Every structure is written in structure tokens, then in C-alpha cells.
XYZ file of C-alpha atoms in Angstrom:
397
model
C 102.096 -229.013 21.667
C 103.699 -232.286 20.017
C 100.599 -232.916 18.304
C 100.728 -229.618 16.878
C 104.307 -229.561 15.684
C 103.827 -233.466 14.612
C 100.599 -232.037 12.189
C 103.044 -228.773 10.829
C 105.624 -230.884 9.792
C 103.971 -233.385 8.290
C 103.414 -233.402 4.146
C 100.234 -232.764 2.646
C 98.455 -234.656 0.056
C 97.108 -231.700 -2.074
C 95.194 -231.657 -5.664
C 96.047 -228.633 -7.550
C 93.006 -228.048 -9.743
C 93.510 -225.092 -12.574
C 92.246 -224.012 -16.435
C 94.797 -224.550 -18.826
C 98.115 -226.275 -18.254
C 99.636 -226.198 -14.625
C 103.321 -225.743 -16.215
C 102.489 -223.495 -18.653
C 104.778 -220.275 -18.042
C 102.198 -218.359 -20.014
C 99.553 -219.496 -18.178
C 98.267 -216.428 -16.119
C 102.093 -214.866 -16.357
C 103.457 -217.885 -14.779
C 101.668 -217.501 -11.297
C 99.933 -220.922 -12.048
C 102.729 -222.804 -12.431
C 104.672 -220.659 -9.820
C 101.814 -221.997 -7.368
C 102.043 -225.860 -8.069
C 106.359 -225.043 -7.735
C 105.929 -223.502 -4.707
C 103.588 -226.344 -3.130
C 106.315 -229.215 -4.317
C 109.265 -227.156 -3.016
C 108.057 -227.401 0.421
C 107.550 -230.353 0.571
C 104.258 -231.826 -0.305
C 102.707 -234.024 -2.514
C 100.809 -232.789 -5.516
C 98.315 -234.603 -7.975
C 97.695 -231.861 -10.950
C 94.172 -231.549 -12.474
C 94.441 -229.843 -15.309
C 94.460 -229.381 -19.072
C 90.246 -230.198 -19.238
C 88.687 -229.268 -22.042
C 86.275 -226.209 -22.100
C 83.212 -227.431 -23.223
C 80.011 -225.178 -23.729
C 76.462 -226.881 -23.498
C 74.004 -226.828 -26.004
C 71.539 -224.451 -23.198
C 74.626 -221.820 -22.671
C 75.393 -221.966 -25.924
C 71.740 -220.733 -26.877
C 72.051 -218.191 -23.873
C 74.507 -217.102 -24.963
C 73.576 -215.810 -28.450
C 70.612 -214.402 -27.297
C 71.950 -212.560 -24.701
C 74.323 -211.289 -27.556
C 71.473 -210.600 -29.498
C 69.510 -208.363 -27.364
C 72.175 -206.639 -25.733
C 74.673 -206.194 -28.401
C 77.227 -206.977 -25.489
C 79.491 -209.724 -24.947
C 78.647 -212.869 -23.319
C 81.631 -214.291 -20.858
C 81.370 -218.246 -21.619
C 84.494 -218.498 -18.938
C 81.394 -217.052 -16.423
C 78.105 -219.440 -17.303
C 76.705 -221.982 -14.720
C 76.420 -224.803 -17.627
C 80.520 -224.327 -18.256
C 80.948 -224.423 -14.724
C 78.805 -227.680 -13.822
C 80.636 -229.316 -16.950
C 84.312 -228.625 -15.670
C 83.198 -229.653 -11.746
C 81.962 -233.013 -13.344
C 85.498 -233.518 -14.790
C 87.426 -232.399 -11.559
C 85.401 -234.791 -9.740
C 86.128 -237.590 -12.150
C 89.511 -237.486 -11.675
C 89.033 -236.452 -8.318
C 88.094 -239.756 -7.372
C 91.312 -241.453 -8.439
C 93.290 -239.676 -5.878
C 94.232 -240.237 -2.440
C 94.197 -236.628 -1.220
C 93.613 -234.277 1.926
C 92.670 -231.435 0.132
C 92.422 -229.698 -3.094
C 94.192 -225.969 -4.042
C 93.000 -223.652 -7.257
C 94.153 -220.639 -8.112
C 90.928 -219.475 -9.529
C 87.743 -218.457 -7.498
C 85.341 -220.051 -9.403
C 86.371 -223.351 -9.904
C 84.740 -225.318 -7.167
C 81.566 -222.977 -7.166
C 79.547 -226.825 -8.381
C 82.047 -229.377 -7.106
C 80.773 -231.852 -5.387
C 83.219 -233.349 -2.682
C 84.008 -233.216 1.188
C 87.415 -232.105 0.759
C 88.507 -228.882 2.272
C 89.403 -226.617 -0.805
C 91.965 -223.202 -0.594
C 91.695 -220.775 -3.899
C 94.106 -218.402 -4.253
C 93.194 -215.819 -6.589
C 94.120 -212.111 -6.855
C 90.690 -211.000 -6.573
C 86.524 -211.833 -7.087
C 85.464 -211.323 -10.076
C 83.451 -208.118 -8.655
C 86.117 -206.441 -7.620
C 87.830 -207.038 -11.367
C 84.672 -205.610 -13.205
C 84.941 -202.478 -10.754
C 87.997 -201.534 -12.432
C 89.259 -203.437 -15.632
C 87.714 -201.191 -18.228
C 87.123 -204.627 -20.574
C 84.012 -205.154 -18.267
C 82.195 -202.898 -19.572
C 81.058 -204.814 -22.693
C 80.396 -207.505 -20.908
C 76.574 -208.255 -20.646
C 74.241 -208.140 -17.518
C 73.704 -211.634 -17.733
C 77.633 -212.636 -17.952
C 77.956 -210.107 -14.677
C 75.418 -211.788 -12.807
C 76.483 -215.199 -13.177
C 80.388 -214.604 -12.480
C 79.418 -213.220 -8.912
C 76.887 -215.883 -8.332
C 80.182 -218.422 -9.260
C 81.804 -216.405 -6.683
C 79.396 -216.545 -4.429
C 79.080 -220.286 -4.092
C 83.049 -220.965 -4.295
C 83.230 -218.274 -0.926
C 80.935 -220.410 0.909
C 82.309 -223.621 -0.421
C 85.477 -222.823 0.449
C 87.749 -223.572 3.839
C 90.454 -220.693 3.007
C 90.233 -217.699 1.118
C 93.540 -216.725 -0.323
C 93.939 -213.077 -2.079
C 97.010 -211.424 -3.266
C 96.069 -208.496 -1.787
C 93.868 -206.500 0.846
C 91.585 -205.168 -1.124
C 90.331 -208.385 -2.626
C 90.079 -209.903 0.425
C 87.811 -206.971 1.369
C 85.574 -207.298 -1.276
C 84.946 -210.904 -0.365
C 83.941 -210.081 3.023
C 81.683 -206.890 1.868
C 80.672 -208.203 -0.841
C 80.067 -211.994 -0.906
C 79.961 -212.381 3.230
C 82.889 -214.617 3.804
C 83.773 -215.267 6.983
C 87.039 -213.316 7.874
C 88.188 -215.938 9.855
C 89.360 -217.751 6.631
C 90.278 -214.699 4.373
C 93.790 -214.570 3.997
C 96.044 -211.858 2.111
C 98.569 -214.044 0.210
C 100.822 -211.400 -1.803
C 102.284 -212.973 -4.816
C 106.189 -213.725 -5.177
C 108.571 -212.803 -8.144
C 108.215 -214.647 -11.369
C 111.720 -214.097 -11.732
C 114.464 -215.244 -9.469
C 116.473 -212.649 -7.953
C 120.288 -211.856 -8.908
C 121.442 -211.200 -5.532
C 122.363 -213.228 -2.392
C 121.706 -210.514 0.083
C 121.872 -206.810 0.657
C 125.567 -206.482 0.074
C 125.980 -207.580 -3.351
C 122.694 -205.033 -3.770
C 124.886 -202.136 -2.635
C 127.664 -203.456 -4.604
C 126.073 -203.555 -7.917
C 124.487 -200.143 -7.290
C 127.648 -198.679 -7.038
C 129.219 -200.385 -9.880
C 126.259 -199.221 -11.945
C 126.531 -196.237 -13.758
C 124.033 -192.925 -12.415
C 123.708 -191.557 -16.263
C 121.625 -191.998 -18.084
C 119.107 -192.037 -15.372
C 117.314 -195.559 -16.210
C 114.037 -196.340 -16.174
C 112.121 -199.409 -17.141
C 107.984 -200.287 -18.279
C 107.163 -203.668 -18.915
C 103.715 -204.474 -19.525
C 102.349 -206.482 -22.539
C 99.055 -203.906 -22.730
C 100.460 -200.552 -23.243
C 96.974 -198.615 -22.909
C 95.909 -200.095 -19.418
C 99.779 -200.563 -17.970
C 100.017 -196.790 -18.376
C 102.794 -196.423 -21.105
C 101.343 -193.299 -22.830
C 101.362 -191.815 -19.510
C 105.442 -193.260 -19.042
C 106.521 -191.923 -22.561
C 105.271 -188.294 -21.150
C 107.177 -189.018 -18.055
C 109.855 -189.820 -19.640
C 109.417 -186.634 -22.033
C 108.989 -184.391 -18.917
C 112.604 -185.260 -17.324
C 113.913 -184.973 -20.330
C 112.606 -181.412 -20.559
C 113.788 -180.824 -17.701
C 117.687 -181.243 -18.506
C 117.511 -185.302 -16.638
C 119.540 -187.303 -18.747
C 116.897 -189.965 -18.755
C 116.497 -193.349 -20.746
C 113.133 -195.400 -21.052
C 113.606 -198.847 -21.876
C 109.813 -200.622 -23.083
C 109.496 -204.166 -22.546
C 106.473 -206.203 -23.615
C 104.702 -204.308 -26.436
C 106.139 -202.393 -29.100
C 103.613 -199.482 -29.498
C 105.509 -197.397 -32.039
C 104.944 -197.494 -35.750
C 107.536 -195.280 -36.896
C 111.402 -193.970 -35.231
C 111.449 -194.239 -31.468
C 111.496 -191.061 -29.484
C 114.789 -190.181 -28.406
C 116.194 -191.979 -25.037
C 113.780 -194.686 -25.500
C 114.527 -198.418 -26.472
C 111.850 -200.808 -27.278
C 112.926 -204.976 -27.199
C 108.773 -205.410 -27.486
C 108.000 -208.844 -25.770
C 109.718 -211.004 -23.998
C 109.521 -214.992 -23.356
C 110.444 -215.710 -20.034
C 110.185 -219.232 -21.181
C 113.603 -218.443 -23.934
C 116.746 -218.903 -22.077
C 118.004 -215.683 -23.917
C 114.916 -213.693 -23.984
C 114.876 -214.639 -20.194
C 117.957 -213.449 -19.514
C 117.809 -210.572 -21.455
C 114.345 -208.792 -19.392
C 116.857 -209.978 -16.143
C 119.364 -207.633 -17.669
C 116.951 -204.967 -17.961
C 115.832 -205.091 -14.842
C 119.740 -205.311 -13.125
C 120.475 -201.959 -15.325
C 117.849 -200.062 -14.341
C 117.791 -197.131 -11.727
C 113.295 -197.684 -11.283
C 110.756 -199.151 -12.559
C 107.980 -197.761 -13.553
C 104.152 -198.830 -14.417
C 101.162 -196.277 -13.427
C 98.935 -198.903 -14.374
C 94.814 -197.588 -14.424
C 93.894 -201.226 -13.473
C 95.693 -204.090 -11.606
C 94.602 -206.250 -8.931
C 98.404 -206.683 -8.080
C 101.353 -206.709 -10.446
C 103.611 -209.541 -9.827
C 105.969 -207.512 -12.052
C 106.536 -204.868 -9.304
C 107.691 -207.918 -6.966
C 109.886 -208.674 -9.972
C 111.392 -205.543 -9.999
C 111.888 -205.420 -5.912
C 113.672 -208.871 -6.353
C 116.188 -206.682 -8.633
C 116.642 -204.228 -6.327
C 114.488 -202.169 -8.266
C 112.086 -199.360 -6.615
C 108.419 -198.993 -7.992
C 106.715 -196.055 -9.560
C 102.439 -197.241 -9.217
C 99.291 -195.732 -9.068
C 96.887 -195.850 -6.077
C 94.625 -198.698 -7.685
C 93.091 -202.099 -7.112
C 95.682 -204.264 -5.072
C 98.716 -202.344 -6.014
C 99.387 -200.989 -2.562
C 100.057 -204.645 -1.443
C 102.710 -205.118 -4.328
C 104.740 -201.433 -3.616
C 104.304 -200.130 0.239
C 104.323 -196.355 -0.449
C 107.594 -194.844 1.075
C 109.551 -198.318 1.359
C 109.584 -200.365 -1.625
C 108.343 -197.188 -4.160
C 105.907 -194.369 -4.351
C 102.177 -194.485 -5.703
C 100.569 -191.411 -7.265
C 96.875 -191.031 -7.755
C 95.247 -191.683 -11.165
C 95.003 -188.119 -12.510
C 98.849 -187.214 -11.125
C 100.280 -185.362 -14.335
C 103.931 -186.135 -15.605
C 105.171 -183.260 -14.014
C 103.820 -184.286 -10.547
C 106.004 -187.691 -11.377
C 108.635 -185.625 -12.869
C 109.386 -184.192 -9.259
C 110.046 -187.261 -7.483
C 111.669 -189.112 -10.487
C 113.933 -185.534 -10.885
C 114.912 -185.383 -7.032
C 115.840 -189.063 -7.541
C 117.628 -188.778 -10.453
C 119.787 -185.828 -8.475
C 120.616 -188.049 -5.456
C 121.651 -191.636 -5.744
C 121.917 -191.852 -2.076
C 118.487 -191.988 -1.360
C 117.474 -194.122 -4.894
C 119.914 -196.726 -3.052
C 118.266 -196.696 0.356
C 115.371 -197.442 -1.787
C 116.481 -200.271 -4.040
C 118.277 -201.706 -0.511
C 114.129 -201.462 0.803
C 112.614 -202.813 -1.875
C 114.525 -205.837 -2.495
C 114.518 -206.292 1.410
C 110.894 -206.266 1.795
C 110.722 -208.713 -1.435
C 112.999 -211.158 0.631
C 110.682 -211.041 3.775
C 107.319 -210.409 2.095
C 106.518 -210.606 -1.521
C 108.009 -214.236 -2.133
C 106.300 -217.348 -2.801
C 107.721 -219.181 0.082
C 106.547 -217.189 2.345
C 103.138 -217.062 1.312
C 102.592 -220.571 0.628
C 103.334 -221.391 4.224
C 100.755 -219.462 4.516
C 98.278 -221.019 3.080
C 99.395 -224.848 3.947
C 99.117 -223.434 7.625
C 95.723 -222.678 7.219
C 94.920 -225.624 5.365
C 96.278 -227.936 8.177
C 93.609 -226.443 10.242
C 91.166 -227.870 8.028
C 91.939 -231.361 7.425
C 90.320 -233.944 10.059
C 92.481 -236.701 8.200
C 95.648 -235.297 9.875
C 94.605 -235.583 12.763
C 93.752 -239.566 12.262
C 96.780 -240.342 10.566
């Protein structure tokens, strides 16, 4: 029992191995760099491997065009074995200038041809089979590019010590479809990119009664406007407005309008989280909101609905990909299927709108399960637990 609390306590050693740059806050919305945060916060030591230059062989490079060539599709260069040997070789390179018991990458891939004896975690928000299932951008991909991103997969699952997934449904593709052991599949929700306002539940009820109940708020952001579902929010906006709600749609991320805005809506368009002001000004959004709202078609599971729970904020989804791990129907929001029609939104949104009692039961739910689940904390003593498990050195030390 000492042993085991000696080993729980003690720091890991831990190289965090990603594309791009580890503190970019644009870097995969943040949730890179949220990672490699969330490690050091708790308390362990981590050696970043990143920034490595994507370099294409001569052989892809040629397999590529002709794939292009004879299918007329795509070819995903972020998928090929020759880009995925090169980057391993690099990793390993500066691999072996670290003292380390154990190496963490948000992306499945990435140790698919890495050479090394070090137990490795990914946590990623889904295999890439699961992604071309539903993100509609797959489908101009070519056969060849499809192939090779679940044979990546493939390797990485069985290469791997723990299997991290942001949601339930990616972890259950893994295990269907790539045969990894359940044993080391863990569901890892994502935390909020944005720190939340409030202390604790009080100062939630406070500021919902201090907040104005007209107009009845509601709030989109998403960057892609087609695939985040904002046609589909401006006609749910359109419908409670039709229906005598005094209701006002605030758009954050895009600005899809070419001409005058509709009336109740306000469009800020995007958003740098990494601005001070532009920062602060999405947190206002979200505090002066009454919902948010995204029926996305395709997400594997929108950190911007834990976002919106750390405000206090319920969530309007849709019944897709991971999303049911990011809003838990009846708690933290309500999902609607994919072909739900405004007005079948309308009615819940309506009946909300009309009783600000149960909207703040809601918001009081949603931030509370935020708190105790959707935070990176949580999750990332998650992971480190089931790392521990996998590290003989600990044991010598």
C-alpha cells in the first residue's frame, strides 16, 4: 500500500510529442497547449518535442500525384507512411537526449513508426476512421489517403500503453475497429479552453438573477458556419421570433452575412482567444447569454460546449459523433437528432424562454458537471494514473 501511494505521488518524467507548436493557442483550438499546461500544473516534468518540420519524400511525393491523377481526389500528405517514418526519425532524435519515463501525444498517429521502449499515452478525440465516418471533408479524400490513415492508426493502437479519447464513441471505434485492448482505452473528456468566471454555485445563481430574462439570449460560436450548424441556428432563431420570443442571436467566429444582419442577431465574426480584449470579449458573451447553442452535423466533441458549461451556460447539440460526452442530455443541455426542424427546437428553446426557473436549474447543472467532469484536471489524472501503471522505471527508482 506504501509502495503504491509512494509511486502516485511521485512526478513523472514525460515527453510531450505534437505537430506544430506545443504553445500555440491556435494549435488544434488550444487543446494542445491546454494538454502540455495541464501535465506541468500537476506537477510533472515535461520535455516538449515539437515544432518539426513536415517534410514529404521524394516516393510520397510521386504517390501522391498519381494518386491525384487517377482519382481526381485529394491525397492527405498529413496520412502517408513516408511522412510518418520521416517525423518518427526526428522524435527519436531528440528522443534520445532526454531522460524520460514516458512520452504523451495528442495525436493518434504519431508513434505509428517510432522506434523506442518507452510506454507512450495519445490522447486524441478520435481514430481517424471514426472522423471520415462523419466529417463530410472525407469524402474527397482518395482511397489510397483512407487506407493509409487507418493503417497509421492501426500500428499507434498496438504501439501504444494507453488509449486516451475524449469521448465514448471514439474509444469504441478503437476497440471495434482497430482491436485495442479495452483494458487500456480510456474516455478522457476534454476541459474548457476558457477559465470559468465563477467560484462556485452561488455566485452562478447570483449572476443569473442579476441577469436580465429579455431578450432571451442565445449564443453560436463556431469558426465553420456550414458544418457547426448556423444556417440551421439563424432558422431557430427566426422560429422564436415568430413565435412572439423576444429572442437575440449573438454569432461568434464567422461572419456569414454579406449584406444587413437579420434582426435580433449580432455578429463580432472571430475571435482571438490569444487578444486580451478579444478574449475577454467571447467571456462576455458567454456570461450574457441565457444558452448556447451549436447543432453541429459533425464533431467528435466540442470543447466549446465545456466552455459554455464553465459559464454556466446550458447546451443546445445534436445526437452526433462524441457530442453526448460533451452535453449529458437532460443535465448539462438537450441533444436533438440531425433532421429535428426549428420548430422541434423552437419548443424547448420557447418553454425555456417562458420559465427561468428551470433555465437556472440548468445553468446550476451544467456548470456543476463542468466542475466535476469536463475539466482538464480531472482528466489528466487520469491519464498519469494509467501511465504509472506502465512505467517499470518507477518502480526501480
Amino acid at each position: 500500500m506504501a509502495e503504491s501511494l509512494r509511486m502516485d505521488r511521485e512526478k513523472l518524467r514525460i515527453a510531450y510529442v505534437t505537430r506544430g507548436k506545443a504553445d500555440d493557442p491556435g494549435n488544434w483550438s488550444g487543446i494542445v497547449r491546454h494538454i502540455k499546461d495541464g501535465l506541468i500544473d500537476a506537477g510533472h516534468e515535461v520535455h516538449v518535442i515539437d515544432g518539426i518540420p513536415a517534410v514529404v519524400p521524394l516516393h510520397s511525393k510521386l504517390r501522391g500525384r498519381f494518386v491525384r491523377l487517377v482519382s481526381g481526389k485529394t491525397y492527405a500528405y498529413d496520412r502517408d507512411i513516408g511522412v510518418s517514418k520521416h517525423f518518427a526519425r526526428e522524435v527519436e532524435k531528440r528522443l534520445a537526449a532526454l531522460n524520460v519515463d514516458c512520452m504523451v501525444s495528442p495525436v493518434l498517429p504519431t508513434p505509428a513508426y517510432l522506434r523506442t521502449q518507452l510506454p507512450i499515452a495519445i490522447w486524441d478525440d478520435g481514430p481517424f476512421h471514426c472522423l471520415r465516418e462523419i466529417y463530410p471533408q472525407y469524402d474527397d479524400v482518395a482511397a489510397d489517403s483512407l487506407r493509409q490513415g487507418d493503417y497509421l492508426d492501426g500500428l499507434s493502437v498496438q504501439k501504444c500503453s494507453v488509449l486516451g479519447f475524449a469521448s465514448r464513441w471514439a474509444a469504441d471505434d478503437a476497440i471495434q475497429y482497430h482491436h485495442a485492448d479495452p483494458e487500456k482505452v480510456l474516455v478522457l473528456p476534454f476541459g474548457s479552453n476558457c477559465p470559468s468566471p465563477y467560484r462556485d454555485e452561488d455566485e452562478v445563481v447570483g449572476v443569473f438573477e442579476g441577469k436580465p430574462h429579455r431578450p432571451f439570449k442565445l449564443l453560436f460560436v463556431g469558426i465553420d458556419w456550414q458544418r457547426k450548424g448556423g444556417a440551421q441556428t439563424l432558422e431557430i432563431h427566426q422560429d422564436l421570433r415568430r413565435r412572439g420570443v423576444d429572442a437575440q442571436l449573438t454569432i461568434v467566429g464567422c461572419n456569414p452575412f454579406s449584406g444587413p444582419l437579420p434582426e435580433g442577431v449580432i455578429c463580432l465574426g472571430r475571435l482571438n482567444k490569444g487578444v486580451p480584449e478579444q478574449a475577454a470579449r467571447l467571456q462576455q458573451c458567454f456570461r450574457d447569454a441565457h444558452i448556447f447553442i451549436m447543432p453541429t452535423k459533425a464533431e467528435c466533441f466540442g470543447v466549446v460546449y465545456a466552455e459554455a458549461a464553465a459559464h454556466a451556460l446550458p447546451s443546445i447539440g445534436t445526437r452526433v459523433g462524441g457530442v453526448a460526452d460533451a452535453v449529458v442530455e437532460g443535465e448539462t443541455g438537450w441533444l436533438f437528432d440531425l433532421n429535428a426542424s426549428p420548430a422541434q427546437y423552437g419548443d424547448l428553446l420557447a418553454s425555456l424562454a417562458a420559465n427561468p426557473s428551470k433555465l437556472r436549474e440548468a445553468s446550476i447543472r451544467a456548470f456543476r458537471h463542468q466542475q466535476r467532469e469536463l475539466n482538464w484536471g480531472r482528466s489528466i489524472d487520469k491519464l498519469v494514473s494509467a501511465l504509472r501503471s506502465k512505467i517499470p522505471s518507477l518502480k526501480r527508482r
